[in-house]
Amino acid sequence: MILILKVMKLIQKGMKLILKDMKLILKGMKLILKNMKLIQKGMKLILKGMKLILKDIKLILKGMKLILKI
C-alpha cells in the first residue's frame, strides 16, 4: 500500500514537471511568433526602401539624360 502511494506521488511529480515544460514550450512558441512578425515587418521595410532606391535611380538617370541633351 505504501509503495502504491509512493508511486502515485512520483507520477504526480512527473505530471507537474510535464506541465511546467509545456508552459516553457508555449512561451518559446510565442516568442518565435513575435520574432516572425518582426521579421515580416522588417522585410516589408526593406522592400519599401528598395522601391525608393529604384525610384531615385530612375530620377538620377532622367537627370543624366537631361544633362546629355544640354
PDB file of C-alpha atoms in Angstrom, residues 3-70:
ATOM      1  CA  LEU A   3       4.574   1.521  -2.329  1.00  0.00           C
ATOM      2  CA  ILE A   4       1.460   2.359  -4.358  1.00  0.00           C
ATOM      3  CA  LEU A   5       1.214   5.765  -2.625  1.00  0.00           C
ATOM      4  CA  LYS A   6       4.910   6.460  -3.312  1.00  0.00           C
ATOM      5  CA  VAL A   7       4.475   5.553  -6.975  1.00  0.00           C
ATOM      6  CA  MET A   8       1.377   7.782  -7.228  1.00  0.00           C
ATOM      7  CA  LYS A   9       3.313  10.701  -5.708  1.00  0.00           C
ATOM      8  CA  LEU A  10       6.102  10.171  -8.241  1.00  0.00           C
ATOM      9  CA  ILE A  11       3.569  10.089 -11.093  1.00  0.00           C
ATOM     10  CA  GLN A  12       2.046  13.329  -9.779  1.00  0.00           C
ATOM     11  CA  LYS A  13       5.515  14.917  -9.592  1.00  0.00           C
ATOM     12  CA  GLY A  14       6.211  13.816 -13.154  1.00  0.00           C
ATOM     13  CA  MET A  15       2.935  15.288 -14.399  1.00  0.00           C
ATOM     14  CA  LYS A  16       3.688  18.616 -12.708  1.00  0.00           C
ATOM     15  CA  LEU A  17       7.093  18.689 -14.416  1.00  0.00           C
ATOM     16  CA  ILE A  18       5.491  17.903 -17.781  1.00  0.00           C
ATOM     17  CA  LEU A  19       3.073  20.822 -17.281  1.00  0.00           C
ATOM     18  CA  LYS A  20       5.981  23.109 -16.400  1.00  0.00           C
ATOM     19  CA  ASP A  21       7.847  22.029 -19.536  1.00  0.00           C
ATOM     20  CA  MET A  22       4.749  22.549 -21.701  1.00  0.00           C
ATOM     21  CA  LYS A  23       4.410  26.091 -20.349  1.00  0.00           C
ATOM     22  CA  LEU A  24       8.038  26.748 -21.318  1.00  0.00           C
ATOM     23  CA  ILE A  25       7.414  25.339 -24.796  1.00  0.00           C
ATOM     24  CA  LEU A  26       4.385  27.633 -25.186  1.00  0.00           C
ATOM     25  CA  LYS A  27       6.454  30.619 -24.046  1.00  0.00           C
ATOM     26  CA  GLY A  28       9.078  29.741 -26.632  1.00  0.00           C
ATOM     27  CA  MET A  29       6.480  29.413 -29.389  1.00  0.00           C
ATOM     28  CA  LYS A  30       5.012  32.815 -28.505  1.00  0.00           C
ATOM     29  CA  LEU A  31       8.491  34.358 -28.730  1.00  0.00           C
ATOM     30  CA  ILE A  32       9.077  32.702 -32.106  1.00  0.00           C
ATOM     31  CA  LEU A  33       5.756  34.082 -33.382  1.00  0.00           C
ATOM     32  CA  LYS A  34       6.661  37.563 -32.118  1.00  0.00           C
ATOM     33  CA  ASN A  35      10.032  37.362 -33.864  1.00  0.00           C
ATOM     34  CA  MET A  36       8.407  36.160 -37.095  1.00  0.00           C
ATOM     35  CA  LYS A  37       6.076  39.158 -37.053  1.00  0.00           C
ATOM     36  CA  LEU A  38       9.061  41.463 -36.505  1.00  0.00           C
ATOM     37  CA  ILE A  39      10.964  39.769 -39.339  1.00  0.00           C
ATOM     38  CA  GLN A  40       7.939  40.253 -41.609  1.00  0.00           C
ATOM     39  CA  LYS A  41       7.779  43.944 -40.646  1.00  0.00           C
ATOM     40  CA  GLY A  42      11.495  44.290 -41.307  1.00  0.00           C
ATOM     41  CA  MET A  43      11.200  42.650 -44.730  1.00  0.00           C
ATOM     42  CA  LYS A  44       8.349  44.989 -45.679  1.00  0.00           C
ATOM     43  CA  LEU A  45      10.518  47.966 -44.700  1.00  0.00           C
ATOM     44  CA  ILE A  46      13.444  46.586 -46.727  1.00  0.00           C
ATOM     45  CA  LEU A  47      11.165  46.211 -49.771  1.00  0.00           C
ATOM     46  CA  LYS A  48       9.870  49.759 -49.290  1.00  0.00           C
ATOM     47  CA  GLY A  49      13.444  51.018 -49.118  1.00  0.00           C
ATOM     48  CA  MET A  50      14.424  49.116 -52.273  1.00  0.00           C
ATOM     49  CA  LYS A  51      11.462  50.565 -54.182  1.00  0.00           C
ATOM     50  CA  LEU A  52      12.504  54.062 -53.101  1.00  0.00           C
ATOM     51  CA  ILE A  53      16.098  53.389 -54.191  1.00  0.00           C
ATOM     52  CA  LEU A  54      14.813  52.267 -57.612  1.00  0.00           C
ATOM     53  CA  LYS A  55      12.768  55.476 -57.889  1.00  0.00           C
ATOM     54  CA  ASP A  56      15.858  57.520 -57.015  1.00  0.00           C
ATOM     55  CA  ILE A  57      17.961  55.680 -59.619  1.00  0.00           C
ATOM     56  CA  LYS A  58      15.311  56.415 -62.263  1.00  0.00           C
ATOM     57  CA  LEU A  59      15.402  60.097 -61.305  1.00  0.00           C
ATOM     58  CA  ILE A  60      19.213  60.117 -61.498  1.00  0.00           C
ATOM     59  CA  LEU A  61      19.057  58.529 -64.962  1.00  0.00           C
ATOM     60  CA  LYS A  62      16.478  61.128 -66.055  1.00  0.00           C
ATOM     61  CA  GLY A  63      18.776  63.859 -64.794  1.00  0.00           C
ATOM     62  CA  MET A  64      21.754  62.399 -66.684  1.00  0.00           C
ATOM     63  CA  LYS A  65      19.731  62.247 -69.902  1.00  0.00           C
ATOM     64  CA  LEU A  66      18.797  65.917 -69.450  1.00  0.00           C
ATOM     65  CA  ILE A  67      22.469  66.811 -68.895  1.00  0.00           C
ATOM     66  CA  LEU A  68      23.395  64.928 -72.086  1.00  0.00           C
ATOM     67  CA  LYS A  69      20.731  66.870 -74.015  1.00  0.00           C
ATOM     68  CA  ILE A  70      22.321  70.167 -72.954  1.00  0.00           C
TER      69      ILE A  70
END
